Amino acid sequence: MPLFGNSFSPKKTPPRKWASLSNLHLLDRPTREVELGLEYGTPTMNLAGQSLKFENGHWVSGAGGFVGDRRELQRLRKRNQQLEEENNLLRLKVDILLDMLSETTAESHLMEKELEELKHHSRKKK
């Protein structure tokens, strides 16, 4: 039994009041769009003088296609492919090194354990 009573006894919170006193939530969707101005259109932005629109979950150029040099696009795709292959090779090397490290660590622990056992047996013989 605590000396000064229960120190953690939170009071019950009062029920919340109605979130909105507006009756706009009772209107149908087209009326709400007119009243609240919910018709935004497609999101657009300008980057480096190029207009981009967000359509069907992807950003596309405002002109409808890629505005730029096709050779540059092909060079960038080739470079991207090379970097992905290099990244995969480096991940493989890291995995191999981690396996080698864990194997060496396990062998080291076994050798330390054997050494401790030999020290223990040599002390008993004396």
PDB file of C-alpha atoms in Angstrom:
ATOM      1  CA  MET A   1       0.000   0.000   0.000  1.00  0.00           C
ATOM      2  CA  PRO A   2       1.574   3.288  -1.095  1.00  0.00           C
ATOM      3  CA  LEU A   3       2.301   5.827   1.592  1.00  0.00           C
ATOM      4  CA  PHE A   4       0.867   8.851  -0.240  1.00  0.00           C
ATOM      5  CA  GLY A   5      -1.731   7.101  -2.398  1.00  0.00           C
ATOM      6  CA  ASN A   6      -1.647   6.192  -6.053  1.00  0.00           C
ATOM      7  CA  SER A   7       0.548   8.758  -7.821  1.00  0.00           C
ATOM      8  CA  PHE A   8      -0.751   7.859 -11.280  1.00  0.00           C
ATOM      9  CA  SER A   9      -4.499   8.293 -11.471  1.00  0.00           C
ATOM     10  CA  PRO A  10      -5.404  10.238 -14.614  1.00  0.00           C
ATOM     11  CA  LYS A  11      -8.807  11.846 -14.726  1.00  0.00           C
ATOM     12  CA  LYS A  12     -11.234  10.781 -17.363  1.00  0.00           C
ATOM     13  CA  THR A  13     -11.317  13.218 -20.268  1.00  0.00           C
ATOM     14  CA  PRO A  14     -14.661  14.794 -21.087  1.00  0.00           C
ATOM     15  CA  PRO A  15     -16.251  13.821 -24.396  1.00  0.00           C
ATOM     16  CA  ARG A  16     -15.331  16.082 -27.290  1.00  0.00           C
ATOM     17  CA  LYS A  17     -17.755  18.531 -28.779  1.00  0.00           C
ATOM     18  CA  TRP A  18     -18.932  18.252 -32.369  1.00  0.00           C
ATOM     19  CA  ALA A  19     -15.923  18.924 -34.610  1.00  0.00           C
ATOM     20  CA  SER A  20     -17.641  21.273 -37.014  1.00  0.00           C
ATOM     21  CA  LEU A  21     -20.709  23.400 -36.551  1.00  0.00           C
ATOM     22  CA  SER A  22     -20.876  24.024 -40.296  1.00  0.00           C
ATOM     23  CA  ASN A  23     -23.519  22.244 -42.327  1.00  0.00           C
ATOM     24  CA  LEU A  24     -21.361  22.179 -45.482  1.00  0.00           C
ATOM     25  CA  HIS A  25     -20.532  18.520 -44.847  1.00  0.00           C
ATOM     26  CA  LEU A  26     -24.197  17.718 -45.471  1.00  0.00           C
ATOM     27  CA  LEU A  27     -24.062  19.055 -49.053  1.00  0.00           C
ATOM     28  CA  ASP A  28     -23.506  16.803 -52.053  1.00  0.00           C
ATOM     29  CA  ARG A  29     -20.089  16.741 -53.769  1.00  0.00           C
ATOM     30  CA  PRO A  30     -20.769  19.100 -56.734  1.00  0.00           C
ATOM     31  CA  THR A  31     -22.263  21.725 -54.426  1.00  0.00           C
ATOM     32  CA  ARG A  32     -19.321  21.450 -52.032  1.00  0.00           C
ATOM     33  CA  GLU A  33     -16.872  21.843 -54.935  1.00  0.00           C
ATOM     34  CA  VAL A  34     -18.642  25.040 -56.004  1.00  0.00           C
ATOM     35  CA  GLU A  35     -19.004  26.402 -52.461  1.00  0.00           C
ATOM     36  CA  LEU A  36     -15.499  25.541 -51.237  1.00  0.00           C
ATOM     37  CA  GLY A  37     -13.562  25.789 -54.486  1.00  0.00           C
ATOM     38  CA  LEU A  38     -12.318  22.209 -54.462  1.00  0.00           C
ATOM     39  CA  GLU A  39     -11.712  22.006 -58.225  1.00  0.00           C
ATOM     40  CA  TYR A  40      -7.952  22.496 -58.409  1.00  0.00           C
ATOM     41  CA  GLY A  41      -7.058  20.897 -61.732  1.00  0.00           C
ATOM     42  CA  THR A  42      -3.810  19.046 -62.343  1.00  0.00           C
ATOM     43  CA  PRO A  43      -0.746  20.072 -60.310  1.00  0.00           C
ATOM     44  CA  THR A  44       1.927  21.786 -62.397  1.00  0.00           C
ATOM     45  CA  MET A  45       5.413  23.114 -61.719  1.00  0.00           C
ATOM     46  CA  ASN A  46       8.286  24.720 -63.592  1.00  0.00           C
ATOM     47  CA  LEU A  47      11.828  23.385 -63.250  1.00  0.00           C
ATOM     48  CA  ALA A  48      14.721  24.874 -65.206  1.00  0.00           C
ATOM     49  CA  GLY A  49      12.350  26.426 -67.722  1.00  0.00           C
ATOM     50  CA  GLN A  50      10.468  23.173 -68.300  1.00  0.00           C
ATOM     51  CA  SER A  51       6.804  22.854 -67.374  1.00  0.00           C
ATOM     52  CA  LEU A  52       5.769  19.575 -65.706  1.00  0.00           C
ATOM     53  CA  LYS A  53       2.263  18.232 -64.971  1.00  0.00           C
ATOM     54  CA  PHE A  54       1.212  15.412 -62.642  1.00  0.00           C
ATOM     55  CA  GLU A  55      -1.036  13.046 -64.590  1.00  0.00           C
ATOM     56  CA  ASN A  56      -1.987   9.449 -63.793  1.00  0.00           C
ATOM     57  CA  GLY A  57       0.524   9.221 -60.959  1.00  0.00           C
ATOM     58  CA  HIS A  58       3.529  10.408 -63.008  1.00  0.00           C
ATOM     59  CA  TRP A  59       5.163  13.744 -63.767  1.00  0.00           C
ATOM     60  CA  VAL A  60       5.079  14.437 -67.507  1.00  0.00           C
ATOM     61  CA  SER A  61       6.376  17.350 -69.494  1.00  0.00           C
ATOM     62  CA  GLY A  62       3.891  20.120 -70.247  1.00  0.00           C
ATOM     63  CA  ALA A  63       4.591  19.700 -73.965  1.00  0.00           C
ATOM     64  CA  GLY A  64       3.464  16.057 -73.739  1.00  0.00           C
ATOM     65  CA  GLY A  65       6.839  14.358 -74.097  1.00  0.00           C
ATOM     66  CA  PHE A  66      10.486  14.616 -73.192  1.00  0.00           C
ATOM     67  CA  VAL A  67      11.846  17.994 -74.150  1.00  0.00           C
ATOM     68  CA  GLY A  68      15.557  17.508 -74.644  1.00  0.00           C
ATOM     69  CA  ASP A  69      18.210  15.748 -76.625  1.00  0.00           C
ATOM     70  CA  ARG A  70      17.485  12.080 -77.286  1.00  0.00           C
ATOM     71  CA  ARG A  71      21.204  11.301 -77.313  1.00  0.00           C
ATOM     72  CA  GLU A  72      21.497  12.813 -73.834  1.00  0.00           C
ATOM     73  CA  LEU A  73      18.573  10.685 -72.637  1.00  0.00           C
ATOM     74  CA  GLN A  74      20.158   7.545 -74.106  1.00  0.00           C
ATOM     75  CA  ARG A  75      23.525   8.418 -72.503  1.00  0.00           C
ATOM     76  CA  LEU A  76      21.836   8.927 -69.117  1.00  0.00           C
ATOM     77  CA  ARG A  77      20.023   5.597 -69.367  1.00  0.00           C
ATOM     78  CA  LYS A  78      23.267   3.804 -70.236  1.00  0.00           C
ATOM     79  CA  ARG A  79      25.067   5.477 -67.313  1.00  0.00           C
ATOM     80  CA  ASN A  80      22.177   4.545 -65.007  1.00  0.00           C
ATOM     81  CA  GLN A  81      22.450   0.909 -66.138  1.00  0.00           C
ATOM     82  CA  GLN A  82      26.215   0.910 -65.482  1.00  0.00           C
ATOM     83  CA  LEU A  83      25.731   2.371 -62.016  1.00  0.00           C
ATOM     84  CA  GLU A  84      23.059  -0.202 -61.164  1.00  0.00           C
ATOM     85  CA  GLU A  85      25.380  -3.043 -62.228  1.00  0.00           C
ATOM     86  CA  GLU A  86      28.241  -1.568 -60.196  1.00  0.00           C
ATOM     87  CA  ASN A  87      25.933  -1.178 -57.192  1.00  0.00           C
ATOM     88  CA  ASN A  88      24.839  -4.823 -57.451  1.00  0.00           C
ATOM     89  CA  LEU A  89      28.484  -5.965 -57.647  1.00  0.00           C
ATOM     90  CA  LEU A  90      29.419  -3.889 -54.598  1.00  0.00           C
ATOM     91  CA  ARG A  91      26.476  -5.305 -52.624  1.00  0.00           C
ATOM     92  CA  LEU A  92      27.617  -8.818 -53.502  1.00  0.00           C
ATOM     93  CA  LYS A  93      31.159  -8.012 -52.348  1.00  0.00           C
ATOM     94  CA  VAL A  94      29.859  -6.590 -49.068  1.00  0.00           C
ATOM     95  CA  ASP A  95      27.796  -9.739 -48.472  1.00  0.00           C
ATOM     96  CA  ILE A  96      30.840 -11.948 -49.114  1.00  0.00           C
ATOM     97  CA  LEU A  97      33.001  -9.847 -46.779  1.00  0.00           C
ATOM     98  CA  LEU A  98      30.361 -10.014 -44.031  1.00  0.00           C
ATOM     99  CA  ASP A  99      30.216 -13.808 -44.394  1.00  0.00           C
ATOM    100  CA  MET A 100      34.008 -14.015 -44.160  1.00  0.00           C
ATOM    101  CA  LEU A 101      34.028 -11.746 -41.106  1.00  0.00           C
ATOM    102  CA  SER A 102      31.382 -13.782 -39.299  1.00  0.00           C
ATOM    103  CA  GLU A 103      33.260 -17.030 -40.062  1.00  0.00           C
ATOM    104  CA  THR A 104      36.543 -15.588 -38.783  1.00  0.00           C
ATOM    105  CA  THR A 105      34.856 -14.234 -35.667  1.00  0.00           C
ATOM    106  CA  ALA A 106      33.290 -17.623 -34.924  1.00  0.00           C
ATOM    107  CA  GLU A 107      36.661 -19.366 -35.329  1.00  0.00           C
ATOM    108  CA  SER A 108      38.294 -16.792 -33.056  1.00  0.00           C
ATOM    109  CA  HIS A 109      35.680 -17.369 -30.342  1.00  0.00           C
ATOM    110  CA  LEU A 110      36.202 -21.131 -30.567  1.00  0.00           C
ATOM    111  CA  MET A 111      39.970 -20.729 -30.242  1.00  0.00           C
ATOM    112  CA  GLU A 112      39.565 -18.421 -27.235  1.00  0.00           C
ATOM    113  CA  LYS A 113      37.273 -20.952 -25.603  1.00  0.00           C
ATOM    114  CA  GLU A 114      39.750 -23.788 -26.197  1.00  0.00           C
ATOM    115  CA  LEU A 115      42.576 -21.635 -24.809  1.00  0.00           C
ATOM    116  CA  GLU A 116      40.579 -20.891 -21.648  1.00  0.00           C
ATOM    117  CA  GLU A 117      39.844 -24.609 -21.208  1.00  0.00           C
ATOM    118  CA  LEU A 118      43.547 -25.466 -21.587  1.00  0.00           C
ATOM    119  CA  LYS A 119      44.493 -22.805 -19.021  1.00  0.00           C
ATOM    120  CA  HIS A 120      41.854 -24.175 -16.642  1.00  0.00           C
ATOM    121  CA  HIS A 121      43.157 -27.761 -17.016  1.00  0.00           C
ATOM    122  CA  SER A 122      46.776 -26.693 -16.530  1.00  0.00           C
ATOM    123  CA  ARG A 123      45.852 -24.889 -13.271  1.00  0.00           C
ATOM    124  CA  LYS A 124      44.103 -28.024 -11.958  1.00  0.00           C
ATOM    125  CA  LYS A 125      47.208 -30.152 -12.559  1.00  0.00           C
ATOM    126  CA  LYS A 126      49.398 -27.866 -10.455  1.00  0.00           C
TER     127      LYS A 126
END
